[in-house]
Coordinates of C-alpha atoms in Angstrom, one line a residue:
X1 CA 106.7 140.0 38.4
X2 CA 106.6 141.9 41.3
X3 CA 108.4 140.0 44.1
X4 CA 105.1 139.6 46.0
X5 CA 104.1 136.6 43.6
X6 CA 106.8 135.2 43.0
X7 CA 107.5 134.4 47.0
X8 CA 103.7 133.6 46.7
X9 CA 104.7 131.1 44.1
X10 CA 107.8 130.1 46.1
X11 CA 106.2 129.2 48.8
X12 CA 103.1 126.7 46.9
X13 CA 106.1 125.1 46.0
X14 CA 108.0 124.2 48.9
X15 CA 104.3 123.5 50.7
X16 CA 103.7 120.6 48.7
X17 CA 106.7 119.1 49.0
X18 CA 106.6 119.0 52.6
X19 CA 102.9 117.6 52.6
X20 CA 102.1 114.1 53.7
X21 CA 100.1 111.5 51.9
X22 CA 97.3 112.3 54.5
X23 CA 96.6 115.8 54.1
X24 CA 95.9 115.7 50.4
X25 CA 92.8 115.4 49.8
X26 CA 92.3 118.9 51.7
X27 CA 94.6 120.5 50.2
X28 CA 93.4 120.1 46.8
X29 CA 89.7 121.4 48.9
X30 CA 91.8 124.7 49.4
X31 CA 94.1 125.0 46.8
X32 CA 91.5 125.8 44.1
X33 CA 90.2 129.0 46.8
X34 CA 94.1 130.4 46.2
X35 CA 92.9 133.5 43.3
X36 CA 96.2 134.5 43.9
X37 CA 98.3 131.8 43.6
X38 CA 96.8 131.6 40.2
X39 CA 97.1 135.1 39.1
X40 CA 100.3 134.5 40.1
X41 CA 100.9 131.0 38.0
X42 CA 99.9 132.5 35.4
X43 CA 102.3 135.2 35.4
X44 CA 105.4 132.7 35.8
X45 CA 103.9 130.4 32.8
X46 CA 103.8 133.8 30.6
X47 CA 106.8 134.7 31.1
X48 CA 109.5 132.2 28.9
X49 CA 112.1 133.2 30.8
X50 CA 111.2 133.3 33.9
X51 CA 113.3 130.8 36.9
X52 CA 109.9 129.3 38.4
X53 CA 109.2 128.5 35.2
X54 CA 110.6 124.7 34.5
X55 CA 110.1 123.6 38.9
X56 CA 106.1 124.8 38.8
X57 CA 105.6 122.8 35.1
X58 CA 107.6 119.7 37.1
X59 CA 105.1 120.3 39.9
X60 CA 102.1 121.2 38.1
X61 CA 103.0 117.9 36.3
X62 CA 102.8 116.2 40.3
X63 CA 99.6 117.2 40.4
X64 CA 98.6 115.9 37.4
X65 CA 99.4 112.2 38.3
X66 CA 98.9 112.2 42.3
X67 CA 95.8 110.0 41.4
X68 CA 93.2 113.1 43.5
X69 CA 90.9 114.5 40.8
X70 CA 90.4 118.2 41.9
X71 CA 94.3 118.7 41.7
X72 CA 94.8 117.1 38.2
X73 CA 91.7 120.0 37.4
X74 CA 94.0 122.4 38.7
X75 CA 96.7 122.0 36.1
X76 CA 93.8 121.1 33.8
X77 CA 93.0 124.6 33.7
X78 CA 96.7 126.3 32.5
X79 CA 96.6 124.1 29.3
X80 CA 95.4 127.6 27.2
X81 CA 98.2 129.6 28.3
X82 CA 100.5 126.3 28.3
X83 CA 99.8 125.8 24.9
X84 CA 99.7 129.7 24.1
X85 CA 102.6 129.8 24.7
X86 CA 104.6 127.2 23.3
X87 CA 102.9 127.5 19.9
X88 CA 104.2 131.2 19.9
X89 CA 107.3 130.1 21.2
X90 CA 107.5 127.5 17.8
X91 CA 106.6 130.1 15.8
X92 CA 110.4 132.7 17.1
X93 CA 112.1 129.7 16.7
X94 CA 113.8 129.7 20.0
X95 CA 112.4 126.4 20.3
X96 CA 115.2 126.1 24.0
X97 CA 113.0 128.2 25.9
X98 CA 109.3 125.7 25.8
X99 CA 111.6 122.3 27.2
X100 CA 109.9 122.6 29.9
X101 CA 106.5 123.5 28.7
X102 CA 106.8 120.4 26.0
X103 CA 107.5 118.2 29.0
X104 CA 105.0 119.1 30.7
X105 CA 102.6 118.5 27.6
X106 CA 103.8 115.5 26.6
X107 CA 103.4 113.9 30.0
X108 CA 100.0 115.2 30.3
X109 CA 99.4 113.7 27.0
X110 CA 101.4 110.1 27.4
X111 CA 99.1 109.3 31.1
X112 CA 95.3 110.4 29.0
X113 CA 95.9 108.4 26.5
X114 CA 96.5 105.4 28.0
X115 CA 94.2 103.7 31.9
X116 CA 95.3 102.3 34.9
X117 CA 96.4 99.8 34.1
X118 CA 98.5 101.3 31.5
X119 CA 96.2 99.5 28.3
X120 CA 96.1 102.1 25.3
X121 CA 92.5 104.2 25.5
X122 CA 90.0 103.9 22.6
X123 CA 87.0 106.7 23.2
X124 CA 84.4 106.3 21.3
X125 CA 80.9 108.2 20.8
X126 CA 77.9 107.3 19.4
X127 CA 75.8 109.7 16.9
X128 CA 72.4 110.5 18.6
X129 CA 69.6 109.0 16.8
X130 CA 66.7 111.6 15.5
X131 CA 64.0 108.5 16.5
X132 CA 64.8 108.7 20.3
X133 CA 63.8 112.3 21.9
X134 CA 66.5 114.6 23.7
X135 CA 65.5 117.8 24.6
X136 CA 66.7 119.2 21.7
X137 CA 64.2 117.3 19.6
X138 CA 60.5 115.9 19.4
X139 CA 60.9 112.4 16.8
X140 CA 56.6 113.3 15.8
X141 CA 57.3 117.1 15.0
X142 CA 60.0 115.9 12.0
X143 CA 57.8 113.5 9.9
X144 CA 58.6 111.0 8.5
X145 CA 62.6 110.6 9.2
X146 CA 61.4 109.7 12.3
X147 CA 60.2 106.5 11.5
X148 CA 62.7 105.7 8.9
X149 CA 65.2 106.1 11.8
X150 CA 63.0 104.4 14.1
X151 CA 63.6 101.3 11.8
X152 CA 67.4 101.8 12.0
X153 CA 68.2 102.5 15.8
X154 CA 65.2 99.0 16.3
X155 CA 67.9 96.9 13.6
X156 CA 71.5 98.4 15.1
X157 CA 72.6 100.8 13.2
X158 CA 73.6 103.2 15.3
X159 CA 76.5 105.2 14.0
X160 CA 79.4 104.9 16.9
X161 CA 83.1 106.8 16.2
X162 CA 86.1 105.5 17.7
X163 CA 89.5 107.1 17.9
X164 CA 92.7 105.7 19.5
X165 CA 94.8 104.4 20.8
X166 CA 97.0 107.0 20.4
X167 CA 100.7 106.0 20.3
X168 CA 103.0 107.7 22.5
X169 CA 105.1 110.2 22.0
X170 CA 108.7 111.5 23.0
X171 CA 109.1 114.8 21.4
X172 CA 106.7 117.3 19.7
X173 CA 108.1 117.6 15.7
X174 CA 105.9 119.1 13.0
X175 CA 104.1 116.4 12.1
X176 CA 102.8 115.4 15.5
X177 CA 102.4 118.7 16.9
X178 CA 98.6 119.4 16.8
X179 CA 97.9 115.5 16.3
X180 CA 98.3 115.8 20.9
X181 CA 97.4 119.6 20.9
X182 CA 93.9 118.3 20.5
X183 CA 93.3 115.5 21.8
X184 CA 95.2 117.8 24.8
X185 CA 92.0 120.5 23.7
X186 CA 90.0 117.3 23.8
X187 CA 90.5 116.4 27.8
X188 CA 90.6 120.1 28.7
X189 CA 86.7 120.6 27.1
X190 CA 85.9 117.1 28.5
X191 CA 86.4 119.4 32.3
X192 CA 85.0 122.4 31.2
X193 CA 82.1 122.5 33.6
X194 CA 84.7 122.0 36.5
X195 CA 86.7 125.8 35.1
X196 CA 87.0 128.9 36.5
X197 CA 86.0 132.0 35.0
X198 CA 89.8 133.2 34.7
X199 CA 90.7 129.7 32.8
X200 CA 87.9 130.3 30.3
X201 CA 88.6 134.2 29.6
X202 CA 92.8 132.4 28.8
X203 CA 90.8 130.2 26.5
X204 CA 88.7 132.6 24.4
X205 CA 91.9 134.6 24.4
X206 CA 94.5 132.3 23.0
X207 CA 92.0 131.6 20.5
X208 CA 91.5 134.9 19.1
X209 CA 96.0 135.0 19.5
X210 CA 96.5 131.6 17.2
X211 CA 93.6 133.2 14.6
X212 CA 94.4 135.7 13.4
X213 CA 98.7 136.5 14.9
X214 CA 100.3 137.3 11.0
X215 CA 96.7 138.8 9.8
X216 CA 95.6 142.1 9.1
X217 CA 93.1 141.3 12.0
X218 CA 96.0 141.5 14.7
X219 CA 96.5 145.2 14.2
X220 CA 92.5 145.6 14.5
X221 CA 93.1 143.6 17.9
X222 CA 95.8 145.5 19.0
X223 CA 97.9 142.5 20.3
X224 CA 101.2 143.0 20.2
X225 CA 103.6 140.3 20.5
X226 CA 104.3 137.9 18.1
X227 CA 103.8 138.8 15.0
X228 CA 104.4 135.6 12.9
X229 CA 101.5 133.2 11.6
X230 CA 100.4 129.8 13.8
X231 CA 99.8 127.1 12.2
X232 CA 96.3 125.6 13.3
X233 CA 94.6 122.4 12.0
X234 CA 90.9 121.8 11.6
X235 CA 90.3 119.3 14.1
X236 CA 92.5 121.9 16.4
X237 CA 90.0 124.8 15.3
X238 CA 87.4 122.2 15.8
X239 CA 88.5 121.4 19.5
X240 CA 88.2 125.2 20.4
X241 CA 85.1 125.8 19.3
X242 CA 83.6 123.4 21.7
X243 CA 85.7 125.7 24.4
X244 CA 84.3 128.8 22.7
X245 CA 80.8 127.5 22.4
X246 CA 81.2 126.4 26.3
X247 CA 82.1 129.5 27.1
X248 CA 79.6 132.2 25.5
X249 CA 76.7 130.6 27.5
X250 CA 79.3 130.8 31.3
X251 CA 79.6 134.2 31.5
X252 CA 81.9 134.8 28.9
X253 CA 79.6 136.4 26.0
X254 CA 82.2 139.1 25.2
X255 CA 85.3 137.5 24.2
X256 CA 84.1 134.3 23.2
X257 CA 81.6 136.3 21.5
X258 CA 85.2 137.2 19.3
X259 CA 86.9 134.3 19.6
X260 CA 84.2 133.2 17.8
X261 CA 84.3 135.5 15.2
X262 CA 87.9 135.5 14.8
X263 CA 87.8 131.2 14.0
X264 CA 85.2 131.5 11.5
X265 CA 88.2 134.5 9.8
X266 CA 90.8 132.4 9.7
X267 CA 88.5 128.9 8.9
X268 CA 87.7 131.1 5.7
X269 CA 90.9 132.0 5.1
X270 CA 92.4 128.5 5.6
X271 CA 89.2 126.9 3.5
X272 CA 88.8 124.4 7.1
X273 CA 85.1 123.0 6.0
X274 CA 85.3 121.6 9.9
X275 CA 85.3 124.8 11.5
X276 CA 82.8 126.7 9.0
X277 CA 80.9 124.3 9.1
X278 CA 80.4 124.0 13.6
X279 CA 81.8 127.9 13.7
X280 CA 78.2 129.3 11.5
X281 CA 75.9 126.2 13.0
X282 CA 77.0 128.2 16.4
X283 CA 76.7 132.1 15.5
X284 CA 73.0 130.9 13.8
X285 CA 71.7 129.8 16.7
X286 CA 72.9 132.5 18.9
X287 CA 69.8 134.7 20.7
X288 CA 70.5 138.1 19.6
X289 CA 70.9 140.8 21.7
X290 CA 69.7 138.5 25.1
X291 CA 73.2 138.7 26.4
X292 CA 74.4 142.2 27.1
X293 CA 76.9 141.7 29.9
X294 CA 79.5 138.9 31.1
X295 CA 79.3 139.6 34.4
X296 CA 75.5 138.4 34.8
X297 CA 76.6 134.6 35.6
X298 CA 76.0 131.2 34.3
X299 CA 73.7 131.6 31.5
X300 CA 71.6 128.1 30.0
X301 CA 70.1 127.2 26.5
X302 CA 66.9 127.9 25.9
X303 CA 65.0 125.1 24.3
X304 CA 61.3 124.6 23.8
X305 CA 60.5 121.5 24.7
X306 CA 58.0 120.1 23.7
X307 CA 55.5 118.0 26.1
X308 CA 55.0 114.1 26.9
X309 CA 51.3 114.0 27.9
X310 CA 49.1 115.3 25.5
X311 CA 47.1 118.5 25.2
X312 CA 43.9 118.8 25.7
X313 CA 41.9 121.3 24.4
X314 CA 40.1 124.4 27.4
X315 CA 36.5 123.4 25.0
X316 CA 36.7 119.4 25.3
X317 CA 33.4 118.8 26.3
X318 CA 33.1 116.5 30.0
X319 CA 30.9 115.4 32.2
X320 CA 32.3 118.0 34.2
X321 CA 31.6 121.0 31.9
X322 CA 27.6 119.2 31.3
X323 CA 27.3 119.7 34.4
X324 CA 28.4 123.0 35.2
X325 CA 25.5 124.2 32.8
X326 CA 22.7 122.4 34.7
X327 CA 24.4 124.6 38.1
X328 CA 24.5 127.3 37.0
X329 CA 20.7 126.8 35.6
X330 CA 18.9 125.6 38.3
X331 CA 21.2 128.5 40.5
X332 CA 19.0 131.0 38.4
X333 CA 15.9 132.5 40.2
X334 CA 12.7 131.7 39.3
X335 CA 10.8 134.7 37.4
X336 CA 6.9 133.8 37.4
X337 CA 6.1 137.1 36.0
X338 CA 7.6 137.2 32.7
X339 CA 6.2 134.3 31.0
X340 CA 7.2 134.2 27.6
X341 CA 10.3 133.2 29.4
X342 CA 8.9 130.1 31.5
X343 CA 8.1 127.3 28.6
X344 CA 11.5 127.7 26.2
X345 CA 13.8 125.2 27.1
X346 CA 17.4 126.6 26.7
X347 CA 20.2 124.2 24.9
X348 CA 23.5 125.4 25.0
X349 CA 25.5 124.9 21.8
X350 CA 28.4 122.4 22.8
X351 CA 31.8 122.5 20.7
X352 CA 33.2 119.3 20.3
X353 CA 36.9 119.9 18.6
X354 CA 35.0 122.6 16.4
X355 CA 31.6 120.5 16.0
X356 CA 29.3 121.8 17.1
X357 CA 25.5 120.3 18.0
X358 CA 22.4 120.4 16.6
X359 CA 19.1 121.4 18.6
X360 CA 16.3 118.3 18.0
X361 CA 12.7 119.9 17.0
X362 CA 9.4 119.1 18.4
X363 CA 8.5 115.1 18.9
X364 CA 12.6 113.9 18.4
X365 CA 13.4 111.3 20.6
X366 CA 16.9 111.6 20.1
X367 CA 20.4 113.1 17.7
X368 CA 23.6 112.0 16.5
X369 CA 25.8 111.8 19.9
X370 CA 28.6 112.1 17.7
X371 CA 31.2 111.8 20.5
X372 CA 30.0 112.8 22.9
X373 CA 28.7 110.1 25.8
X374 CA 26.3 108.1 27.4
X375 CA 26.9 110.6 30.5
X376 CA 27.0 113.9 28.6
X377 CA 23.7 113.1 27.1
X378 CA 22.2 111.3 30.7
X379 CA 22.9 115.5 32.2
X380 CA 21.7 116.9 29.5
X381 CA 18.5 114.6 29.3
X382 CA 18.0 115.2 32.5
X383 CA 18.4 118.9 32.3
X384 CA 15.7 118.1 29.4
X385 CA 12.9 116.1 31.8
X386 CA 13.3 119.9 34.7
X387 CA 9.6 119.6 35.5
X388 CA 8.8 123.1 34.8
X389 CA 9.3 122.7 31.5
X390 CA 7.8 119.4 30.7
X391 CA 3.9 121.3 31.6
X392 CA 4.6 124.0 30.1
X393 CA 7.3 124.0 27.1
X394 CA 5.9 122.1 24.5
X395 CA 2.5 124.7 23.8
X396 CA 4.2 127.6 24.3
X397 CA 6.7 125.5 21.2
X398 CA 3.8 124.8 19.7
X399 CA 2.5 127.9 19.7
X400 CA 5.4 130.1 18.3
X401 CA 5.8 127.8 15.6
X402 CA 1.0 128.2 14.9
X403 CA 2.3 132.4 15.7
X404 CA 4.9 131.9 12.6
X405 CA 3.1 129.7 10.0
X406 CA 0.3 132.3 10.3

């Protein structure tokens, strides 16, 4: 760690101690723009022997319990790196080097499992019903299943998943370690939209390291440092996938895709069904070759949504289309010299949902209308009663028929 970076961290530590409470909100707003401070804090966390690690962890905890939302998010952005440092130190059995990091993780966990009144939180999640439309599906496209889901939803049988209450922890052990870390990643994923790019990169990198350390793929990834295997739980890997899925479509395509492959690799070795199911579903939904660089900014998931209004066919017959045919005929110039075309009554073929109309024969006063309304009929009758065709049309038609019979 360079002297200039150390000076930035020391200035940050002393500045917050002398900060009055009235200016805390402005301080929190301006803090996220200090990129040099963020990079220096990452280096302090990565150096387990640094003398600044303990005061940094203490101040990050003060930020988290200050009540300011932006200070809380500032602490959360370092959570993936803190989890990696703790797991790496635990795997190397050098537990005394991670005391301040463990205290910070426990402090965040104990703050998150209770509300402002000190009561235990119970998190709930309602499984979406297929009978209700969303940006991902339309009930009408599912078929008979939509009717079944609709009948169930009307009887109030929607399934709700509950999480909690969670017990408070005074120390991390091998039995409760991943219970605490999984809940912390859940809190991190709840604030993913506020996390900067450097935090998403850190998340993807630590996911890859956790999954491949101690396995042959570590040599392929060229990860140095710890070479012992890190134990993971199925629920912890599912939470990692949640963050990776977000990073894939928010500017970190390359590192997120690499982390996804490493999680699938580790889940296959551990035979964990839940991470395999989620990871393969994510991989199957990825676009092929649509995102070539992670520097193109925020991306979105493309979803085809069925329009709510019914589509009208361009060939549908309306009163306007009938009048349009009549106006075109009126606008055509009269050719009095051509006697063969003067008395011919032209009735256009009209297609109503692919059903063609039939022309009326001589002497017929009507025909089956089908799905053409009275207004359409009126337009056709007005055309048929043109004075130019009334006097010459019928004789011309009779003459043509007599010539055909002869």
